Coordinates of C-alpha atoms and ligand atoms in Angstrom, one line a residue:
X441 CA 3.4 -18.6 23.8
X442 CA 4.9 -16.3 21.1
X443 CA 8.6 -16.7 20.6
X444 CA 11.0 -17.4 17.7
X445 CA 11.2 -21.2 18.4
X446 CA 7.4 -21.5 18.5
X447 CA 7.0 -19.4 15.4
X448 CA 9.5 -21.4 13.5
X449 CA 7.8 -24.6 14.4
X450 CA 4.4 -23.1 13.3
X451 CA 6.0 -22.0 10.1
X452 CA 7.2 -25.5 9.3
X453 CA 3.6 -26.7 9.6
X454 CA 2.5 -24.0 7.2
X455 CA 5.2 -24.7 4.7
X456 CA 4.2 -28.4 4.8
X457 CA 0.6 -27.5 3.8
X458 CA 1.7 -25.8 0.5
X459 CA 0.6 -28.2 -2.3
X460 CA 3.3 -30.1 -4.1
X461 CA 2.7 -28.2 -7.3
X462 CA 3.2 -24.9 -5.5
X463 CA 0.7 -22.0 -5.3
X464 CA -1.9 -22.2 -8.1
X465 CA -3.9 -19.4 -9.6
X466 CA -7.6 -19.2 -8.6
X467 CA -9.9 -18.5 -11.5
X468 CA -13.7 -18.9 -11.4
X469 CA -13.5 -20.6 -8.0
X470 CA -11.0 -23.3 -9.3
X471 CA -7.4 -23.8 -8.3
X472 CA -5.6 -23.9 -11.6
X473 CA -2.0 -24.1 -12.8
X474 CA -0.8 -21.6 -15.3
X475 CA -2.2 -22.1 -18.8
X476 CA 1.4 -22.3 -20.2
X477 CA 2.5 -24.6 -17.3
X478 CA 5.1 -22.2 -16.1
X479 CA 6.1 -21.5 -12.5
X480 CA 8.4 -19.2 -10.7
X481 CA 10.0 -19.3 -7.3
X482 CA 9.3 -17.3 -4.2
X483 CA 12.2 -17.3 -1.7
X484 CA 12.5 -16.1 1.9
X485 CA 14.6 -13.0 2.3
X486 CA 15.8 -14.4 5.7
X487 CA 18.1 -17.0 4.1
X488 CA 17.1 -17.0 0.4
X489 CA 15.7 -20.5 0.9
X490 CA 12.9 -21.7 -1.5
X491 CA 9.4 -21.2 0.0
X492 CA 7.6 -22.7 -3.0
X493 CA 6.9 -22.5 -6.7
X494 CA 4.1 -20.3 -7.9
X495 CA 1.9 -20.5 -11.1
X496 CA 3.4 -18.1 -13.7
X497 CA 0.4 -16.4 -15.1
X498 CA 0.6 -14.7 -18.5
X499 CA -1.9 -13.2 -20.9
X500 CA -3.9 -16.4 -21.4
X501 CA -4.4 -16.7 -17.6
X502 CA -5.4 -13.1 -17.3
X503 CA -7.8 -13.6 -20.2
X504 CA -9.4 -16.6 -18.4
X505 CA -9.6 -14.6 -15.1
X506 CA -11.1 -11.5 -16.8
X507 CA -13.7 -13.7 -18.5
X508 CA -14.6 -15.4 -15.2
X509 CA -14.9 -11.9 -13.6
X510 CA -17.0 -10.7 -16.4
X511 CA -19.3 -13.7 -16.2
X512 CA -19.7 -13.3 -12.4
X513 CA -20.3 -9.6 -12.5
X514 CA -24.1 -9.4 -13.2
X515 CA -24.8 -11.9 -10.5
X516 CA -22.6 -10.2 -7.9
X517 CA -23.8 -6.7 -8.8
X518 CA -27.3 -7.9 -8.2
X519 CA -26.6 -9.3 -4.8
X520 CA -28.2 -7.0 -2.2
X521 CA -26.0 -4.7 -0.2
X522 CA -27.2 -6.4 2.9
X523 CA -26.1 -9.8 1.6
X524 CA -22.7 -8.5 0.4
X525 CA -22.3 -7.0 3.9
X526 CA -22.8 -10.4 5.5
X527 CA -20.3 -12.1 3.2
X528 CA -17.7 -9.4 3.7
X529 CA -18.1 -9.7 7.5
X530 CA -17.6 -13.5 7.2
X531 CA -14.4 -12.8 5.3
X532 CA -13.3 -10.5 8.1
X533 CA -14.1 -13.2 10.7
X534 CA -12.0 -15.7 8.8
X535 CA -9.1 -13.3 8.5
X536 CA -9.2 -12.8 12.3
X537 CA -9.3 -16.6 12.8
X538 CA -6.3 -17.0 10.6
X539 CA -4.5 -13.8 11.5
X540 CA -1.5 -15.5 13.1
X541 CA -1.0 -17.8 10.1
X542 CA -1.2 -14.8 7.7
X543 CA 1.3 -12.9 9.8
X544 CA 3.8 -15.8 9.9
X545 CA 3.5 -16.4 6.1
X546 CA 3.9 -12.7 5.4
X547 CA 7.0 -12.4 7.7
X548 CA 8.7 -15.4 6.0
X549 CA 7.8 -14.3 2.5
X550 CA 8.5 -10.6 2.8
X551 CA 11.0 -10.2 5.8
X552 CA 8.6 -7.9 7.7
X553 CA 8.8 -8.2 11.5
X554 CA 6.1 -10.2 13.3
X555 CA 5.4 -7.4 15.7
X556 CA 4.0 -5.3 12.8
X557 CA 2.6 -8.1 10.6
X558 CA 0.4 -9.5 13.4
X559 CA -1.3 -6.1 13.5
X560 CA -1.4 -5.8 9.7
X561 CA -3.4 -9.0 9.3
X562 CA -6.0 -7.7 11.8
X563 CA -6.1 -4.4 9.9
X564 CA -6.9 -6.4 6.8
X565 CA -10.0 -7.7 8.7
X566 CA -10.9 -4.2 9.7
X567 CA -10.8 -3.0 6.1
X568 CA -13.3 -5.7 5.2
X569 CA -15.5 -4.8 8.1
X570 CA -15.5 -1.1 7.3
X571 CA -16.5 -1.6 3.7
X572 CA -18.9 -4.4 4.6
X573 CA -20.8 -1.9 6.6
X574 CA -20.8 0.6 3.7
X575 CA -22.1 -2.0 1.2
X576 CA -25.8 -1.4 1.8
X577 CA -25.5 2.3 1.0
X578 CA -23.0 1.9 -1.9
X579 CA -25.7 2.6 -4.5
X580 CA -27.1 5.7 -2.8
X581 CA -27.3 8.9 -4.6
X582 CA -28.8 12.4 -4.4
X583 CA -32.0 14.1 -5.3
X584 CA -31.2 17.4 -7.2
X585 CA -34.3 19.2 -8.1
X586 CA -34.1 21.8 -10.9
X587 CA -37.0 24.2 -12.0
X588 CA -38.7 21.6 -14.3
X589 CA -37.1 18.3 -13.4
X590 CA -36.3 16.1 -10.5
X591 CA -32.8 14.8 -11.0
X592 CA -32.0 11.6 -9.2
X593 CA -28.5 10.2 -9.1
X594 CA -27.5 6.6 -8.3
X595 CA -24.3 4.6 -8.4
X596 CA -23.6 1.3 -9.9
X597 CA -20.5 -0.9 -9.8
X598 CA -18.2 -0.1 -12.8
X599 CA -17.7 -3.8 -13.7
X600 CA -14.8 -6.2 -13.4
X601 CA -11.7 -4.4 -12.1
X602 CA -8.0 -5.3 -11.9
X603 CA -6.1 -4.9 -8.6
X604 CA -2.3 -4.8 -8.9
X605 CA -0.4 -4.7 -5.5
X606 CA 3.2 -4.3 -4.4
X607 CA 5.2 -6.5 -2.0
X608 CA 5.3 -4.2 1.1
X609 CA 2.6 -5.3 3.6
X610 CA 1.0 -7.1 0.7
X611 CA -1.9 -8.7 2.7
X612 CA -3.2 -5.5 4.3
X613 CA -2.7 -3.5 1.1
X614 CA -4.7 -6.1 -1.0
X615 CA -7.6 -5.9 1.4
X616 CA -7.5 -2.2 1.2
X617 CA -8.3 -2.4 -2.5
X618 CA -10.3 -5.6 -2.8
X619 CA -12.7 -5.0 0.1
X620 CA -14.2 -1.7 -1.3
X621 CA -14.3 -3.2 -4.8
X622 CA -16.4 -6.2 -3.6
X623 CA -18.5 -4.0 -1.4
X624 CA -19.3 -1.8 -4.4
X625 CA -20.4 -4.9 -6.4
X626 CA -17.4 -5.2 -8.6
X627 CA -15.7 -8.4 -9.5
X628 CA -11.9 -8.5 -9.2
X629 CA -8.8 -10.0 -10.9
X630 CA -6.0 -9.6 -8.4
X631 CA -2.3 -9.7 -9.6
X632 CA -0.1 -9.6 -6.5
X633 CA 3.5 -8.8 -6.5
X634 CA 5.8 -11.6 -7.7
X635 CA 8.0 -11.2 -4.6
X636 CA 5.2 -11.9 -2.1
X637 CA 2.5 -14.3 -3.5
X638 CA 1.9 -16.3 -0.4
X639 CA -0.7 -14.2 1.6
X640 CA -2.5 -13.3 -1.6
X641 CA -3.2 -17.0 -2.0
X642 CA -4.5 -17.1 1.6
X643 CA -6.8 -14.1 1.0
X644 CA -8.3 -15.8 -2.1
X645 CA -8.8 -19.0 -0.2
X646 CA -10.4 -17.2 2.7
X647 CA -12.8 -15.4 0.4
X648 CA -13.8 -18.6 -1.4
X649 CA -14.3 -20.4 1.9
X650 CA -16.4 -17.6 3.3
X651 CA -18.9 -18.0 0.5
X652 CA -17.9 -15.4 -2.0
X653 CA -19.4 -16.7 -5.3
X654 CA -17.1 -18.2 -7.9
X655 CA -15.5 -15.7 -10.2
X656 CA -16.0 -12.7 -8.0
X657 CA -12.4 -12.7 -6.8
X658 CA -9.8 -14.2 -9.1
X659 CA -6.1 -14.5 -8.4
X660 CA -3.5 -14.6 -11.1
X661 CA 0.2 -14.7 -10.1
X662 CA 3.0 -13.5 -12.3
X663 CA 5.3 -10.7 -13.3
X664 CA 4.5 -7.1 -14.1
X665 CA 5.5 -7.3 -17.7
X666 CA 3.5 -10.5 -18.3
X667 CA 0.3 -10.9 -16.2
X668 CA 0.4 -7.3 -14.9
X669 CA 0.5 -5.7 -18.4
X670 CA -2.1 -8.2 -19.8
X671 CA -4.5 -7.2 -17.0
X672 CA -4.1 -3.5 -17.7
X673 CA -4.7 -4.1 -21.4
X674 CA -7.6 -6.4 -21.2
X675 CA -10.8 -5.0 -22.7
X676 CA -13.2 -6.7 -20.2
X677 CA -11.4 -5.0 -17.3
X678 CA -13.0 -1.6 -16.7
X679 CA -10.6 -0.1 -14.2
X680 CA -7.2 -0.7 -12.6
X681 CA -6.5 0.0 -8.9
X682 CA -2.7 0.0 -8.6
X683 CA -0.3 0.4 -5.7
X684 CA 3.4 0.5 -6.5
X685 CA 6.2 2.6 -8.0
X686 CA 5.5 5.9 -9.8
X687 CA 7.3 4.7 -13.0
X688 CA 5.1 1.6 -13.0
X689 CA 2.0 3.9 -12.7
X690 CA 3.2 5.7 -15.8
X691 CA 3.6 2.4 -17.7
X692 CA 0.1 1.3 -16.6
X693 CA -1.4 4.6 -17.8
X694 CA 0.2 4.0 -21.2
X695 CA -0.8 0.4 -21.4
X696 CA -4.4 1.1 -20.4
X697 CA -4.9 4.0 -22.8
X698 CA -6.1 1.9 -25.7
X699 CA -9.0 0.4 -23.6
X700 CA -9.6 3.8 -21.8
X701 CA -9.0 2.3 -18.4
X702 CA -10.0 4.3 -15.3
X703 CA -7.0 4.3 -13.0
X704 CA -6.4 4.8 -9.4
X705 CA -2.7 5.1 -8.4
X706 CA -1.1 4.9 -5.0
X707 CA 2.6 5.5 -5.8
X708 CA 5.9 6.4 -4.2
X709 CA 6.9 9.0 -1.6
X710 CA 9.8 10.9 -0.2
X711 CA 7.9 12.2 2.8
X712 CA 9.2 15.0 5.0
X713 CA 8.9 15.1 8.8
X714 CA 9.5 18.7 9.7
X715 CA 10.7 19.4 13.3
X716 CA 10.6 23.0 14.5
X717 CA 12.6 24.1 17.5
X718 CA 9.5 24.7 19.6
X719 CA 8.2 21.1 19.2
X720 CA 7.9 18.4 21.8
X721 CA 11.2 17.0 20.8
X722 CA 11.0 13.6 22.6
X723 CA 7.7 12.8 20.9
X724 CA 9.0 14.1 17.5
X725 CA 12.0 11.8 17.9
X726 CA 9.9 8.8 18.7
X727 CA 7.6 9.4 15.7
X728 CA 10.4 10.1 13.3
X729 CA 12.2 6.9 14.3
X730 CA 9.0 4.9 14.1
X731 CA 8.0 6.3 10.7
X732 CA 11.3 5.4 9.0
X733 CA 12.5 2.2 10.7
X734 CA 9.1 0.4 11.2
X735 CA 8.1 -2.0 8.4
X736 CA 11.8 -2.1 7.4
X737 CA 11.3 1.4 5.9
X738 CA 9.5 -0.3 3.1
X739 CA 6.5 1.9 3.5
X740 CA 5.1 4.4 1.1
X741 CA 4.2 6.8 4.0
X742 CA 7.6 6.5 5.7
X743 CA 9.1 9.8 6.8
X744 CA 12.3 9.3 4.8
X745 CA 13.5 13.0 5.0
X746 CA 13.9 14.6 8.4
X747 CA 13.9 18.4 8.1
X748 CA 15.2 19.8 11.4
X749 CA 15.6 23.4 12.5
X750 CA 19.3 24.4 12.7
X751 CA 19.1 25.6 16.3
X752 CA 18.2 22.1 17.6
X753 CA 19.9 20.0 14.8
X754 CA 23.1 18.9 16.5
X755 CA 21.4 17.5 19.6
X756 CA 18.5 16.0 17.6
X757 CA 20.8 14.3 15.1
X758 CA 22.9 12.8 18.0
X759 CA 19.8 11.3 19.6
X760 CA 18.5 10.0 16.2
X761 CA 21.8 8.3 15.5
X762 CA 21.8 6.6 18.9
X763 CA 18.3 5.4 18.4
X764 CA 19.0 4.2 14.9
X765 CA 22.0 2.1 16.2
X766 CA 19.8 0.6 18.9
X767 CA 17.0 -0.5 16.6
X768 CA 16.9 -4.3 16.8
X769 CA 17.6 -6.0 13.5
X770 CA 16.8 -9.7 13.5
X771 CA 14.8 -12.7 12.4
X772 CA 11.4 -11.4 11.3
X773 CA 9.6 -14.2 13.3
X774 CA 11.2 -13.1 16.5
X775 CA 8.7 -10.9 18.3
X776 CA 11.5 -8.7 19.6
X777 CA 12.7 -7.9 16.1
X778 CA 12.1 -4.3 15.0
X779 CA 13.7 -4.5 11.5
X780 CA 13.8 -7.7 9.4
X781 CA 15.6 -8.4 6.1
X782 CA 14.7 -6.4 2.9
X783 CA 12.3 -8.2 0.5
X784 CA 14.7 -9.5 -2.1
X785 CA 18.3 -9.2 -3.4
X786 CA 17.2 -6.8 -6.1
X787 CA 15.8 -4.4 -3.5
X788 CA 18.8 -5.0 -1.1
X789 CA 21.1 -4.0 -4.0
X790 CA 19.1 -0.9 -4.6
X791 CA 19.0 0.2 -0.9
X792 CA 22.7 -0.6 -0.2
X793 CA 23.6 1.2 -3.5
X794 CA 22.4 4.4 -1.8
X795 CA 25.1 3.9 1.0
X796 CA 27.7 4.5 -1.7
X797 CA 25.7 7.3 -3.3
X798 CA 25.5 9.1 0.1
X799 CA 29.3 8.8 0.6
X800 CA 30.0 9.9 -3.0
X801 CA 27.7 12.9 -2.6
X802 CA 29.5 14.0 0.5
X803 CA 26.9 13.2 3.1
X804 CA 27.9 11.6 6.4
X805 CA 26.8 8.1 7.4
X806 CA 25.9 8.8 11.1
X807 CA 24.5 5.3 11.7
X808 CA 24.3 2.0 9.7
X809 CA 25.3 2.2 6.1
X810 CA 26.2 -1.5 5.9
X811 CA 24.9 -5.0 5.5
X812 CA 24.1 -7.0 8.6
X813 CA 25.3 -10.6 8.6
X814 CA 26.4 -12.7 5.6
X815 CA 23.1 -14.5 4.9
X816 CA 19.8 -12.9 3.9
X817 CA 19.0 -9.3 2.9
X818 CA 19.5 -7.6 6.3
X819 CA 20.7 -4.0 6.4
X820 CA 21.5 -1.8 9.4
X821 CA 19.1 1.1 10.1
X822 CA 20.8 4.0 8.5
X823 CA 21.1 7.7 9.1
X824 CA 22.6 10.2 6.6
X825 CA 23.4 13.7 7.9
X826 CA 25.1 16.6 6.3
X827 CA 22.9 16.2 3.3
X828 CA 21.7 19.0 1.0
X829 CA 18.3 19.0 -0.8
X830 CA 19.7 18.5 -4.3
X831 CA 21.4 15.2 -3.4
X832 CA 19.9 12.0 -4.7
X833 CA 19.5 10.7 -1.1
X834 CA 17.3 13.7 -0.5
X835 CA 15.3 13.3 -3.7
X836 CA 14.8 9.6 -4.6
X837 CA 12.6 7.1 -2.8
X838 CA 15.0 4.5 -1.2
X839 CA 12.3 2.4 0.3
X840 CA 14.4 1.0 3.1
X841 CA 15.3 1.8 6.7
X842 CA 17.3 4.8 5.6
X843 CA 16.7 8.4 6.8
X844 CA 18.2 11.5 5.3
X845 CA 18.5 14.6 7.6
X846 CA 18.3 18.1 6.1
X847 CA 18.7 21.3 8.1
X848 CA 16.6 24.4 7.7
X849 CA 16.8 28.0 9.1
X850 CA 13.2 29.1 9.1
X851 CA 9.7 28.1 8.0
X852 CA 10.1 29.4 4.5
X853 CA 13.2 27.3 3.9
X854 CA 11.5 24.2 5.5
X855 CA 8.6 24.5 3.1
X856 CA 10.9 25.0 0.1
X857 CA 12.9 21.9 0.9
X858 CA 9.7 19.9 1.8
X859 CA 8.0 20.7 -1.5
X860 CA 11.2 20.5 -3.6
X861 CA 10.7 16.8 -4.6
X862 CA 8.7 15.1 -7.3
X863 CA 6.5 13.3 -4.7
X864 CA 3.7 14.4 -2.5
X865 CA 2.2 11.6 -0.4
X866 CA 2.4 12.5 3.2
X867 CA 4.0 15.2 5.5
X868 CA 4.5 15.3 9.2
X869 CA 4.8 18.6 11.1
X870 CA 6.1 19.0 14.6
X871 CA 5.5 22.4 16.3
X872 CA 3.6 23.7 19.3
X873 CA 2.8 26.9 17.4
X874 CA -0.8 26.5 16.3
X875 CA -0.8 29.2 13.6
X876 CA 2.5 27.9 12.2
X877 CA 1.0 24.3 12.1
X878 CA -1.9 25.7 10.1
X879 CA 0.3 27.7 7.7
X880 CA 2.7 24.9 7.1
X881 CA 0.1 22.1 6.6
X882 CA -1.8 24.4 4.2
X883 CA 1.3 25.0 2.1
X884 CA 2.7 21.5 2.1
X885 CA 2.3 19.7 -1.2
X886 CA 1.0 16.3 0.1
X887 CA -2.3 14.4 0.1
X888 CA -2.1 13.6 3.8
X889 CA -0.5 15.5 6.7
X890 CA -0.2 14.7 10.4
X891 CA 0.5 17.4 12.9
X892 CA 2.3 16.4 16.0
X893 CA 1.7 12.7 15.2
X894 CA 3.0 9.8 13.3
X895 CA 0.8 8.2 10.7
X896 CA -2.4 7.0 12.4
X897 CA -4.9 5.8 9.8
X898 CA -8.6 6.5 10.2
X899 CA -10.5 4.6 7.5
X900 CA -13.2 7.2 6.7
X901 CA -10.5 9.8 5.7
X902 CA -9.1 10.2 2.2
X903 CA -5.8 8.3 1.6
X904 CA -3.7 9.2 -1.4
X905 CA -1.0 11.5 -2.8
X906 CA -0.4 14.4 -5.1
X907 CA 2.3 15.0 -7.8
X908 CA 4.2 11.8 -8.5
X909 CA 2.6 10.1 -5.5
X910 CA -0.7 9.2 -7.0
X911 CA -4.0 9.8 -8.6
X912 CA -7.3 9.4 -6.7
X913 CA -8.2 8.7 -3.0
X914 CA -9.1 5.6 -1.0
X915 CA -11.1 5.5 2.1
X916 CA -14.7 6.1 3.0
X917 CA -16.9 7.1 0.0
X918 CA -13.8 8.0 -2.0
X919 CA -13.2 4.3 -2.7
X920 CA -16.7 3.9 -4.1
X921 CA -16.2 6.9 -6.4
X922 CA -13.5 4.9 -8.1
X923 CA -15.2 1.5 -8.2
X924 CA -18.7 2.9 -9.2
X925 CA -20.3 4.8 -12.0
X926 CA -22.6 7.7 -11.4
X927 CA -25.9 7.9 -13.2
X928 CA -28.3 10.9 -13.3
X929 CA -31.9 10.4 -14.2
X930 CA -34.0 13.6 -14.9
X931 CA -37.8 13.3 -14.5
X932 CA -39.8 16.1 -16.0
X933 CA -42.1 17.5 -13.4
X934 CA -44.8 18.8 -15.9
X935 CA -45.2 20.3 -19.3
X936 CA -42.1 22.4 -19.5
X937 CA -41.5 24.2 -22.9
X938 CA -39.8 21.9 -25.5
X939 CA -38.3 23.6 -28.5
X940 CA -40.3 22.8 -31.6
X941 CA -37.9 22.4 -34.6
X942 CA -39.5 22.0 -38.0
X943 CA -43.0 22.6 -36.5
Ligands
NAD1121 P1 6.3 -2.0 -8.5 O1 5.7 -0.8 -9.2 O2 7.6 -2.5 -9.0 O3 5.3 -3.3 -8.5 C1 4.0 -3.2 -8.1 C2 3.1 -4.2 -8.8 O4 3.0 -3.8 -10.2 C3 3.6 -5.6 -8.8 O5 2.5 -6.5 -8.7 C4 4.3 -5.7 -10.2 O6 4.3 -7.0 -10.7 C5 3.3 -4.9 -11.0 N1 3.9 -4.3 -12.3 C6 5.2 -4.0 -12.6 N2 5.3 -3.6 -13.9 C7 4.0 -3.6 -14.4 C8 3.5 -3.3 -15.6 N3 4.2 -2.8 -16.6 N4 2.1 -3.4 -15.8 C9 1.3 -3.9 -14.8 N5 1.8 -4.2 -13.6 C10 3.1 -4.1 -13.4 O7 6.3 -1.6 -6.9 P2 7.0 -2.5 -5.7 O8 8.5 -2.4 -5.8 O9 6.3 -3.8 -5.7 O10 6.4 -1.7 -4.5 C11 7.1 -0.6 -3.9 C12 6.5 0.7 -4.4 O11 5.1 0.8 -4.0 C13 7.1 1.9 -3.7 O12 7.4 2.9 -4.7 C14 6.1 2.4 -2.7 O13 6.2 3.8 -2.4 C15 4.8 2.1 -3.4 N6 3.7 2.0 -2.5 C16 2.8 3.0 -2.5 C17 1.7 3.0 -1.6 C18 0.8 4.2 -1.5 O14 -0.3 4.0 -0.9 N7 1.0 5.3 -2.1 C19 1.6 1.9 -0.7 C20 2.5 0.9 -0.8 C21 3.6 1.0 -1.7

């Protein structure tokens, strides 16, 4: 049975299993405390209660983890693709077997609702399966004959890599980065977000128990300025796969410059959903509501700006406000809950700060705009109307269940508003006019666009953003391009003419 009482009792069992010393780091296959002996706390956003203490990794811990990853690299890179495939499938099997446990821990640690996290854990397993199946062909290249040479390309894993992840759906996102790195033959040092360390620990445990050799996946907990920075600066780490805020991406690029790090950035967004008057408005409404209020709106691909054509705006806004008010805010472990508490007080302060910004800027708070309850970091699903494109609520990533509506007259104005932000991650277009859909999706500045659809992920397609939303793509072979080096070998086909200097 799946209800709040059952989940709470299961959660108590999981909390009891956390070791007395809290969550350790995992380096070279060993559970270890931080070198400096430090710890930090992780607390539940539901009631701010202590979940456990966590090893506070710093530069010395990163150094140990990077050395373990470097030592394990030649062995792991030499493991056949077929064998890597088997191990990665075993990891996927173990994720499925522990999916409910992962979901419960994630809900309690991050405030995400169970209805979404139970699926996110399974998506983590799918990520492993998808890249497991690609492992045997990861090294494949091309034959490129030229007049006198046969050029043969091949790929090899780049080396030990650093993976730095954020706190929103942290388990799924970590698998999205770690699975292709392992499939490619790289070894990994993972630095998860300080706000959500619990499921990163579960993933490291699962990988170890599934037979991943020691040192292939290392976990170092800690803060961005400590462990995160040290990872980006470490000379043994060849590349950094980072998911997080755009300004952190800039910092990582600076920090990694000295050691010429290859970087892959999945950053912020202020994604438009554009609703034209000829669209299927019921479906557009469902999709818009889902894409901003699911996952607490703490979602890089959330449609946080709704651009609606003037002719239908009044009625559409009214329906939106009614739906926003009806979204069920509650305990994240309650299967009926649609929006749980925000991750942390810091983030709660940021999101609720925008309620004041909206009022000061002259927008109307058509739904929400307030805290829910006295305990925990709950906020009401919020809708701002009467906004203009230059307002901060229309430009800045709020990263909560907060939607800003902007009205447009025609296609040209819709595009001007949609593209008039620093970001360019996703866009959503609702119209039944095929040629307009083609024109608008072509002109939108975004890495991913869905037409008449919410975000439905297909793993072989490229995932990533343009402008301040990122550098590089994940998914399919794009992931391997990041985690692997290309090599070209040219074989002379005969006695072609060689210039004779000094002859
Ligand atoms: P954040 O940038 O604050 O932190 C992300 C990670 O970076 C954490 O592990 C943090 O400890 C680390 N970090 C912070 N400073 C660092 C530094 N100087 N050097 C190295 N590491 C450092 O992001 P967040 O608040 O945890 O996550 C929310 C952000 O992530 C939002 O902007 C969201 O849009 C973005 N995000 C993007 C995608 C995407 O695919 N584009 C997906 C999920 C989240």
